[in-house]
Tab-separated table of C-alpha atoms and ligand atoms in Angstrom:
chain	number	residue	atom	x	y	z
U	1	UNK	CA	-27.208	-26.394	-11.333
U	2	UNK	CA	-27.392	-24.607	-8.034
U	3	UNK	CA	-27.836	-20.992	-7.617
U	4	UNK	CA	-26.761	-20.189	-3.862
U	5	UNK	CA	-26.741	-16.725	-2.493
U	6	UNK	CA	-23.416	-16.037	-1.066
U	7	UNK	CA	-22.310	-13.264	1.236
U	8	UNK	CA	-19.436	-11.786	3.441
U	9	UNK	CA	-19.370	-13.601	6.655
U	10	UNK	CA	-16.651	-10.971	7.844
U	11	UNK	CA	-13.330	-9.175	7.254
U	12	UNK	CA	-10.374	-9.056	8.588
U	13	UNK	CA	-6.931	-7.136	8.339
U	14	UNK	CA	-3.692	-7.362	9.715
U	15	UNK	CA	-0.496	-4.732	9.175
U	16	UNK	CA	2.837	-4.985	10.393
U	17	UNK	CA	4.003	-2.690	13.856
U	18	UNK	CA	6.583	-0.734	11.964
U	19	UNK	CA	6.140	2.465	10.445
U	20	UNK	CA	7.621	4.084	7.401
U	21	UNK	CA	6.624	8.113	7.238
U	22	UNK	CA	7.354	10.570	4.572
U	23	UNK	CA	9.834	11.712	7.238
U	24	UNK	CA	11.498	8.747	6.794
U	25	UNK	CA	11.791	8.690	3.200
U	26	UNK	CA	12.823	12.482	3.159
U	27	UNK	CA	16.164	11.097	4.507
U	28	UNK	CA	15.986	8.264	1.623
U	29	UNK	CA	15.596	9.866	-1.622
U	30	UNK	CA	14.998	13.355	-3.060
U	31	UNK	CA	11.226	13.863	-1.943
U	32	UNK	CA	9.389	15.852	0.427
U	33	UNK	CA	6.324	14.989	2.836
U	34	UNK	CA	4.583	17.863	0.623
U	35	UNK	CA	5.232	16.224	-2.340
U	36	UNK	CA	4.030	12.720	-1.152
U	37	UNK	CA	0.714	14.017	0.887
U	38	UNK	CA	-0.260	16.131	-2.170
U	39	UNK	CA	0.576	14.318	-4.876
U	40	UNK	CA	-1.108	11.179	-3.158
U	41	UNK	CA	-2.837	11.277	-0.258
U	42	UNK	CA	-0.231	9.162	1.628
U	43	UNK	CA	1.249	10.268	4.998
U	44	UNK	CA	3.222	6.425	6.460
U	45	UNK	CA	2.666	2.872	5.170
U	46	UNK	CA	3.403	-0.076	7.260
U	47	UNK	CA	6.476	-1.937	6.803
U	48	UNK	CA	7.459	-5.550	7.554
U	49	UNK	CA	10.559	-7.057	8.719
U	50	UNK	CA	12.980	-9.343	6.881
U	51	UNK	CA	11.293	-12.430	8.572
U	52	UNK	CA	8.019	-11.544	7.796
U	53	UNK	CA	5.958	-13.392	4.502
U	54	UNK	CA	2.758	-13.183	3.121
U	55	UNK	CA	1.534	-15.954	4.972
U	56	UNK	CA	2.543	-14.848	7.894
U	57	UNK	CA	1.089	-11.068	7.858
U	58	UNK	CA	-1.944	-13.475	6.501
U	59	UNK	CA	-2.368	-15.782	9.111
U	60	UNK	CA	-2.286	-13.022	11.547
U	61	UNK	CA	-5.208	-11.225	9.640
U	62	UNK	CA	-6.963	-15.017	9.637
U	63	UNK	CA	-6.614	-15.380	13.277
U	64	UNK	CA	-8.636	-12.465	13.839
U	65	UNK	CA	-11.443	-12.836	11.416
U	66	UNK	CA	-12.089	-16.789	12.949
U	67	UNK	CA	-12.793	-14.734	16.205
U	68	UNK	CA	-15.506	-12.440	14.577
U	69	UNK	CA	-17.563	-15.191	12.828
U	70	UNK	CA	-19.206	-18.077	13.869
U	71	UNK	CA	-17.893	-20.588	11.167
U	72	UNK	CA	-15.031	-22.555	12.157
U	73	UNK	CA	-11.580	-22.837	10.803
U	74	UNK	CA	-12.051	-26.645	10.256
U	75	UNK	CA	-15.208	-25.991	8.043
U	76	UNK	CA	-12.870	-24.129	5.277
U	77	UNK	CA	-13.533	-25.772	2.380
U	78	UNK	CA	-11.570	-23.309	-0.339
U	79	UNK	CA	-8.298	-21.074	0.171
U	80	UNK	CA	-7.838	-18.259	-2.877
U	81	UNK	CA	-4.987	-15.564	-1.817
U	82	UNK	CA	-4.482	-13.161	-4.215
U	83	UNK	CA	-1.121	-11.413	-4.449
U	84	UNK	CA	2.214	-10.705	-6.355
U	85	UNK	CA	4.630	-11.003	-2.964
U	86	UNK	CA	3.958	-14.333	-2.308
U	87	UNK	CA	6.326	-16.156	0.254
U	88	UNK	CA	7.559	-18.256	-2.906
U	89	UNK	CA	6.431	-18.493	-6.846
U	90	UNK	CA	5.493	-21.965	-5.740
U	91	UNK	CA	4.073	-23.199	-3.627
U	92	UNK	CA	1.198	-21.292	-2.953
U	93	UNK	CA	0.453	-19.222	-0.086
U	94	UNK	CA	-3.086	-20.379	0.310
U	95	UNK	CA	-1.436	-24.299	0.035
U	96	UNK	CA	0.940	-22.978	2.826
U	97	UNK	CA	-1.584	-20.963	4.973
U	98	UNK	CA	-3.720	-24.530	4.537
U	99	UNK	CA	-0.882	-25.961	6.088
U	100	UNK	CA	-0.531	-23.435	9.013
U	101	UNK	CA	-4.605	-23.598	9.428
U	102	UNK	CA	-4.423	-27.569	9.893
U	103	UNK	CA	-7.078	-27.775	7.345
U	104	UNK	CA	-7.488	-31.060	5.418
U	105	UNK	CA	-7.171	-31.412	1.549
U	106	UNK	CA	-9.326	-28.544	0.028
U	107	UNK	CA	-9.094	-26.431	-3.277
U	108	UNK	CA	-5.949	-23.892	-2.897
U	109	UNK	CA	-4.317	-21.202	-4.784
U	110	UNK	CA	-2.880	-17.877	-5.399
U	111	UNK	CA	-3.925	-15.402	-7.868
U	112	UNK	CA	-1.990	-13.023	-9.718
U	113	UNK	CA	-4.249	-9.862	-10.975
U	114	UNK	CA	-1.908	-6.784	-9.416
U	115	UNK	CA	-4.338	-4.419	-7.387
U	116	UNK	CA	-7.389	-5.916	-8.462
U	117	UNK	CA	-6.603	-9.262	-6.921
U	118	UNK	CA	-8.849	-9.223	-4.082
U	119	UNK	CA	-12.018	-8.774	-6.618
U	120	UNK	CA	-10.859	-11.381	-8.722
U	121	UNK	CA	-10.831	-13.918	-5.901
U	122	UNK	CA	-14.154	-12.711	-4.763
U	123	UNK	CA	-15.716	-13.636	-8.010
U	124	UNK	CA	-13.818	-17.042	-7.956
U	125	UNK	CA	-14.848	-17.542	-4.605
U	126	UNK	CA	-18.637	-16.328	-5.036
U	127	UNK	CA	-18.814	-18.927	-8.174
U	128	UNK	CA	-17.896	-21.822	-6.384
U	129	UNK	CA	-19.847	-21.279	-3.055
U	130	UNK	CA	-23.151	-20.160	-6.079
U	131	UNK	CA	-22.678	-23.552	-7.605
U	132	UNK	CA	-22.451	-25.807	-4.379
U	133	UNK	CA	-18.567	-26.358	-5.110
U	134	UNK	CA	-17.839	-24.922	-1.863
U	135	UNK	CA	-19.437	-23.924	1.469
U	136	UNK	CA	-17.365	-21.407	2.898
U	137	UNK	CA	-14.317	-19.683	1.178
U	138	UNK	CA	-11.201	-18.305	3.154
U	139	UNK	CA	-10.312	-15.067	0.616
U	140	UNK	CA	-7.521	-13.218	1.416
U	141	UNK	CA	-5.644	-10.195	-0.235
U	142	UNK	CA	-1.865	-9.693	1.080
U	143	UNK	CA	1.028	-8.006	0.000
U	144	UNK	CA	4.745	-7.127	0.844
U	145	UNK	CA	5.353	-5.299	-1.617
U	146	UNK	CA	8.176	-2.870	0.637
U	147	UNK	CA	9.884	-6.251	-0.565
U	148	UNK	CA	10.289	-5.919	-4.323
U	149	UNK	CA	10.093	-2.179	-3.468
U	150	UNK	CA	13.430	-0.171	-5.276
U	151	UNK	CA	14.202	2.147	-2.511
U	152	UNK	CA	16.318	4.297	-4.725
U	153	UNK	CA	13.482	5.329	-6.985
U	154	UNK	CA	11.430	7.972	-5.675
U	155	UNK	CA	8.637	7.350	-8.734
U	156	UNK	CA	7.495	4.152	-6.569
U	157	UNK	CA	9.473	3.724	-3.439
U	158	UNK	CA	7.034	6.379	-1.663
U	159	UNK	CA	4.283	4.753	-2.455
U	160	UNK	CA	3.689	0.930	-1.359
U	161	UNK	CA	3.169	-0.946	1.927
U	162	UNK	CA	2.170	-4.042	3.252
U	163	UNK	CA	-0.572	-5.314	4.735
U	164	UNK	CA	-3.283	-8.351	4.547
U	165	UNK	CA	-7.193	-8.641	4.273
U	166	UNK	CA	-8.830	-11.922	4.946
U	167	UNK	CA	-12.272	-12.302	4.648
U	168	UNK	CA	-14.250	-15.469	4.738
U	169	UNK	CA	-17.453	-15.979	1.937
U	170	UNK	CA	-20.529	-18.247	2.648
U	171	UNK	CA	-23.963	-19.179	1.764
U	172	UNK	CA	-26.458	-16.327	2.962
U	173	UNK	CA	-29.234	-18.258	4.432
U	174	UNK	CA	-32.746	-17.801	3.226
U	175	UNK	CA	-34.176	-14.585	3.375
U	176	UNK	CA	-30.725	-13.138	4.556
U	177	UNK	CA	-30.398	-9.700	3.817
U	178	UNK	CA	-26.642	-9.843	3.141
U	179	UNK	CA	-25.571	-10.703	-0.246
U	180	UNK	CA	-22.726	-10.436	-2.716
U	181	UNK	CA	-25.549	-9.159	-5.549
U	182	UNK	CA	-22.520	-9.149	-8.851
U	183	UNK	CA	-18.733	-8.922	-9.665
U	184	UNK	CA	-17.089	-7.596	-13.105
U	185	UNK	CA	-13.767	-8.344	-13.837
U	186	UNK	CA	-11.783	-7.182	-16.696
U	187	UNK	CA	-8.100	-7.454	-17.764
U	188	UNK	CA	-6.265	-5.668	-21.044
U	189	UNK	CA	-3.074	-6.973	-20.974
U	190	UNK	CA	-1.646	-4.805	-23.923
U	191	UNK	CA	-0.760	-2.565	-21.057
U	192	UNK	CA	1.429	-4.796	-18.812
U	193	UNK	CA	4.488	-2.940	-19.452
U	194	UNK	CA	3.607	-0.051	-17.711
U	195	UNK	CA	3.673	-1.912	-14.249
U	196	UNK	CA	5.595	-4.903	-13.895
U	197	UNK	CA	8.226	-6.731	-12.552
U	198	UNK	CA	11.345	-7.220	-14.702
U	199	UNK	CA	13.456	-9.861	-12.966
U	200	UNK	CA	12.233	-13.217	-11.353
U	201	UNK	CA	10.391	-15.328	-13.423
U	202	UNK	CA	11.167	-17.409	-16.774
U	203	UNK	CA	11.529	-14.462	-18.967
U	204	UNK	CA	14.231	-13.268	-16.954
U	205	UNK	CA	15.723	-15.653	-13.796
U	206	UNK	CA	17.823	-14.475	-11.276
U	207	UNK	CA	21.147	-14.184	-12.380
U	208	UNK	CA	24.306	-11.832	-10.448
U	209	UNK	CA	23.234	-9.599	-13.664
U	210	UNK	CA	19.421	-9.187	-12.577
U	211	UNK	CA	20.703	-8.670	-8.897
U	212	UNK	CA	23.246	-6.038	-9.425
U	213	UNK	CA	20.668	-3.681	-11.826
U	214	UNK	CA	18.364	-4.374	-9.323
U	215	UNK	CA	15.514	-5.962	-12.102
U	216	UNK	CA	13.568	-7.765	-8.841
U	217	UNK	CA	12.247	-4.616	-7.766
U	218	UNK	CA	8.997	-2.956	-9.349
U	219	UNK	CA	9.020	-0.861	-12.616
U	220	UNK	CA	5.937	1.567	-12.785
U	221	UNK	CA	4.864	4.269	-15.369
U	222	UNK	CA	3.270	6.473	-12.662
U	223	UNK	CA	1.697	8.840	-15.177
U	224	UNK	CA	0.134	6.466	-17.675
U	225	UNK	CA	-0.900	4.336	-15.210
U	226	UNK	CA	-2.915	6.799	-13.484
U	227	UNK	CA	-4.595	8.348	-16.825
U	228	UNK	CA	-6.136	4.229	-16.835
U	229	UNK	CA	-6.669	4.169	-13.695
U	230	UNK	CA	-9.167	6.912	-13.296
U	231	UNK	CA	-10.808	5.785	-16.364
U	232	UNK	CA	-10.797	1.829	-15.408
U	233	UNK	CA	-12.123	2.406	-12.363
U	234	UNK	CA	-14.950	4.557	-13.103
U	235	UNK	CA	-15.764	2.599	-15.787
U	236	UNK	CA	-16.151	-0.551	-13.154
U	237	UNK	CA	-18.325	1.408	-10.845
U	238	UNK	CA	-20.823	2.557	-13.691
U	239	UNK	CA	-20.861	-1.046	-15.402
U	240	UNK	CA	-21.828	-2.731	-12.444
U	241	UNK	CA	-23.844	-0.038	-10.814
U	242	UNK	CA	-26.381	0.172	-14.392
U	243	UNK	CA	-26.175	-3.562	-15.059
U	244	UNK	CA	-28.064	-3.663	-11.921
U	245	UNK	CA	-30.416	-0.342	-12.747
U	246	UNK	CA	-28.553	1.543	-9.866
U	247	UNK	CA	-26.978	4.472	-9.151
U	248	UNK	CA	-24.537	5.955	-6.796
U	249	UNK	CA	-27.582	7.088	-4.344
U	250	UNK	CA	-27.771	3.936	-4.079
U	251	UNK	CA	-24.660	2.987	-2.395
U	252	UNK	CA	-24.005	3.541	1.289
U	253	UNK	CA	-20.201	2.551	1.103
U	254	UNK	CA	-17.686	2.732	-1.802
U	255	UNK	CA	-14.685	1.166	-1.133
U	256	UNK	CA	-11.688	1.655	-3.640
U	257	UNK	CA	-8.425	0.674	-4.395
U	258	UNK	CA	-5.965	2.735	-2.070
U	259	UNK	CA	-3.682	4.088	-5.038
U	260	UNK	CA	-3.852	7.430	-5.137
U	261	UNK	CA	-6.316	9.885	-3.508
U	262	UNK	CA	-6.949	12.220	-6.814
U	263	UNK	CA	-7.803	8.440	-8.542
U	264	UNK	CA	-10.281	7.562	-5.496
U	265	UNK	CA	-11.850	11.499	-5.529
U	266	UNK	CA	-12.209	11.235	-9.510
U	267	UNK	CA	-14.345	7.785	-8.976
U	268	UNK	CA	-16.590	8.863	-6.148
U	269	UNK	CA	-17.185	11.877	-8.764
U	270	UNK	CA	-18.342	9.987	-11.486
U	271	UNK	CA	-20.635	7.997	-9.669
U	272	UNK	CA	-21.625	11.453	-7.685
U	273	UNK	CA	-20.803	9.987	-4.260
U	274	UNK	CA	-20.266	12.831	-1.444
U	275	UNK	CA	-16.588	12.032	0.310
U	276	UNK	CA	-18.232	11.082	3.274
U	277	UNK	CA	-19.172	7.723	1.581
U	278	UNK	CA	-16.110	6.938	0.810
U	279	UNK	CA	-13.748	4.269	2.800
U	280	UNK	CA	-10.362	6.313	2.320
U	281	UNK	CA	-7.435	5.064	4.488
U	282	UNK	CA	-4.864	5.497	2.127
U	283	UNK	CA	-2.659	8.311	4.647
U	284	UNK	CA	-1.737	5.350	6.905
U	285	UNK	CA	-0.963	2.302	4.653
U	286	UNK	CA	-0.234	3.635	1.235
U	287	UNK	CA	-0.988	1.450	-1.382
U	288	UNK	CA	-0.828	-2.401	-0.452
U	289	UNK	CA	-2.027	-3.781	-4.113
U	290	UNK	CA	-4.638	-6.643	-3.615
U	291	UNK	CA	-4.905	-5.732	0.370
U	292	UNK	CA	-6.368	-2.172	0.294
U	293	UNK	CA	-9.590	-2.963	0.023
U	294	UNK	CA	-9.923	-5.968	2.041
U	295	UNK	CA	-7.589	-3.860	4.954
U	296	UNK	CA	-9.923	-1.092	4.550
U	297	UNK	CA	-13.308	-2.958	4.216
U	298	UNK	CA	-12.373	-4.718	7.572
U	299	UNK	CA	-11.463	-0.767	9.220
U	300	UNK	CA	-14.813	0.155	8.521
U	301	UNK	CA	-16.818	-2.658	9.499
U	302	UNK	CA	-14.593	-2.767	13.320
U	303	UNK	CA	-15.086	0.607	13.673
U	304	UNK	CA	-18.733	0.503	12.919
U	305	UNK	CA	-19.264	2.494	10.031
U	306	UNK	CA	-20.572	-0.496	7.157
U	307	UNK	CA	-23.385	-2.544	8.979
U	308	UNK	CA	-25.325	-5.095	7.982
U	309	UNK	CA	-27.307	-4.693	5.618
U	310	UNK	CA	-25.150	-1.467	4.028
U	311	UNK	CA	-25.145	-1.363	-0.023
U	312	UNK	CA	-20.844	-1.306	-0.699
U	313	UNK	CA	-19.117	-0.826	-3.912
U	314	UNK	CA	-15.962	-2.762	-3.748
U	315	UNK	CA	-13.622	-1.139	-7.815
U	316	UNK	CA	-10.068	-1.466	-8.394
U	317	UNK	CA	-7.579	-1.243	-11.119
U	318	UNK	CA	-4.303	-2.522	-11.394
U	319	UNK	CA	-1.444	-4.460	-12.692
U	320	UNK	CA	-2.322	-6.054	-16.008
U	321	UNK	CA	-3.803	-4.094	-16.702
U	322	UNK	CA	-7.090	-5.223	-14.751
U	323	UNK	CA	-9.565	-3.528	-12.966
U	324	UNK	CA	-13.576	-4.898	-11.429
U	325	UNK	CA	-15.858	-3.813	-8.996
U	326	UNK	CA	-18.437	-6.051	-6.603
U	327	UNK	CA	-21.536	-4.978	-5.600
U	328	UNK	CA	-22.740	-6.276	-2.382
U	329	UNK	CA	-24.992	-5.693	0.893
U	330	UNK	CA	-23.158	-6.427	4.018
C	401	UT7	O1	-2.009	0.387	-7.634
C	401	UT7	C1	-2.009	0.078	-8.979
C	401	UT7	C2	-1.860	1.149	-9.888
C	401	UT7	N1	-1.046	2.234	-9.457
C	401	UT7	C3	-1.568	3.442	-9.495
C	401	UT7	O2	-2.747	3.584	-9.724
C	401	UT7	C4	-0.654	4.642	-9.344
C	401	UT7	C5	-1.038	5.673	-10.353
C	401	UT7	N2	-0.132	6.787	-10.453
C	401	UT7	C6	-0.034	7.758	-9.515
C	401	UT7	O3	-0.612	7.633	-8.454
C	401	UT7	C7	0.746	8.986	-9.845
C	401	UT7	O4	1.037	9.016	-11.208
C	401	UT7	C8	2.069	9.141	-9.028
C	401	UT7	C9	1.766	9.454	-7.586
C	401	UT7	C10	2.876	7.867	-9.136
C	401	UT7	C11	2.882	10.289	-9.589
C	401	UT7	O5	2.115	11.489	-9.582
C	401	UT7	P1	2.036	12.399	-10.884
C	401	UT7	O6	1.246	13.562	-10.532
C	401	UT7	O7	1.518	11.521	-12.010
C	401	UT7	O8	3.531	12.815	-11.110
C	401	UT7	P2	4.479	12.529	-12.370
C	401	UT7	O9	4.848	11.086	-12.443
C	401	UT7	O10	3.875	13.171	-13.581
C	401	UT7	O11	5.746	13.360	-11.935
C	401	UT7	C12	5.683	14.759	-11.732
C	401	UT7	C13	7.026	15.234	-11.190
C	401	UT7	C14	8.220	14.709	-11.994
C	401	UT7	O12	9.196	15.742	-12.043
C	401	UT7	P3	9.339	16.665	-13.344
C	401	UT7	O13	9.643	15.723	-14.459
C	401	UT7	O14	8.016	17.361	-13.503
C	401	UT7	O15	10.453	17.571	-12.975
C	401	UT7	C15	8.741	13.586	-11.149
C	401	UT7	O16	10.118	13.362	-11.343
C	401	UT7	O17	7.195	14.747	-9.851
C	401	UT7	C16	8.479	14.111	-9.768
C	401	UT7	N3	8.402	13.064	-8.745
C	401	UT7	C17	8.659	13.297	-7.445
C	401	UT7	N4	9.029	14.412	-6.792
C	401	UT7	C18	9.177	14.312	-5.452
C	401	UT7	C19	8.063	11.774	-8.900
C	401	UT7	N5	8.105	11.138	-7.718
C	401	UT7	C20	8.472	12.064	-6.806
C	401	UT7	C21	8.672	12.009	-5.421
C	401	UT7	N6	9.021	13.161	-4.786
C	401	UT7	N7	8.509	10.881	-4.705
């Protein structure tokens, strides 16, 4: 059995022009810019137009990263894409982004693990390129979720937007610095009523019913789900942090799910992290699910902030529930 280092060979993001501010939404439903900033941390979120899919605000994000790395698109040998706004239930985006990439027959597919989706696929990804599998893994987290978005319910409807995060994984050569050092997943799916989608899939199909009550769009127990949150994700920064005798002096970088500020201020707390070392762009994009952290891993790289060789704490929670955290030196 092999036991290959593997690392990030960069990161990528890619957001639709338009932009949706609590102005906006002022005019939509009863809620106020004070209410929304306060209460969340969020100022606009980016918003996509009705010919826009995931693999297209994907391949735009892809485009970009293939111009920041020196591995070539033809030398792809995996595709995960984790999201729950795919451009269909099936196919996959990552079979139709193979398409729209040219690439021959390789692995592909999409994974479904809400927010935490992007560290889900970097464990799948980091297993196969460990184990000689794969060489270099195309990982990408993307959502539209303004698309299953119920724009007369103010509990959710201020918070989402969409956005994509590719980033491609690959052996670190020896004596590399850069690594991807763990990942810890976890999932408790006693919890999945709390955030979910009613409408759309076998338990309920689409039906003039479904339509009309508007059961496509996505339910969330705002409250609840933040209690877990705060807990899930601390717990996932601790568990990997003393699994690998570390602690948060350690880390240069922590970059968490873009949910909520109070949730991201409660988990730089518990692993005593001062703001300042904390990736935070949650004012412009709101909370894109499985692409916040790739979106905002890729802002701080481009605008120099994580460098090589930079100790980063990737932890989200999400729908599922789920929630993991990966450990890595950039
Ligand atoms: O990404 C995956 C997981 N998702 C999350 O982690 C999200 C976690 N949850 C949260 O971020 C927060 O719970 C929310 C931002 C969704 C809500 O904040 P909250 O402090 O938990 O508020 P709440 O749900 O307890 O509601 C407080 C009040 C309620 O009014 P009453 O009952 O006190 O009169 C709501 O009706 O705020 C009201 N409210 C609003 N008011 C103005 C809810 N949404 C709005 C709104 N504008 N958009």
């Amino acid at each position: 059995m092999n036991n290959y280092k593997v690392k990030f060979a960069g990161v990528s993001m890619s957001v639709p022009d338009k932009v949706l501010t609590n102005a906006d939404l002022e005019k939509m439903v009863d809620t106020s810019d004070e209410w929304i900033r306060t209460r969340t941390g969020m100022v606009e979120r980016r918003i996509t137009d009705e010919n826009t899919a995931a693999s297209d605000l994907s391949y735009k994000a892809i485009e970009k990263l293939f111009k920041t790395v020196d591995i070539k698109q033809k030398d792809i040998d995996l595709i995960i894409v984790a999201t729950i706004s795919p451009d269909h239930l099936f196919p996959s985006t990552a079979c139709i982004l193979q398409k729209k990439l040219g690439l021959p027959p390789v692995p592909a597919f999409d994974l479904s693990a809400g927010c935490t989706g992007f560290i889900y696929a970097v464990t799948i990804a980091k297993r196969f390129i460990e184990c000689g599998m794969s060489k270099n893994a195309l990982v990408i987290g993307v959502e539209l979720l303004t698309k299953i978005t119920d724009w007369t319910d103010r509990n959710t409807c201020v918070l989402f937007g969409d956005g994509a995060g590719a980033a491609i994984l690959t052996k670190a050569k020896k004596g590399e610095i850069s690594e991807i050092v763990d990942t810890y997943i976890n999932a408790d799916g006693k919890y999945g009523d709390l955030l979910y989608m009613p409408a759309g899939g076998s338990r309920m199909p689409a039906t003039t019913y479904t339509v009309k009550k508007n059961l496509h769009t996505l339910r969330m127990e705002g409250n609840k789900i933040f209690k877990a949150a705060v807990k899930a994700m601390g717990d996932a920064a601790v568990t990997i942090l003393q699994r690998n005798g570390l602690t948060g002096e350690d880390i240069d970088w922590l970059i968490p799910h873009q949910a909520n500020l109070r949730i991201i201020d409660a988990t730089a707390r518990r692993i005593k992290l001062p703001p300042q070392k904390v990736i935070i762009n949650i004012e412009k994009y709101g909370n894109t699910s499985s692409a916040t952290i790739p979106m905002a891993f890729a802002e701080a790289v481009e605008d120099g902030r994580i460098r090589r060789g930079d100790m980063v704490l990737l932890d989200a929670f999400g729908a599922g529930f789920t929630w993991g955290s990966v450990l890595l030196r950039y």
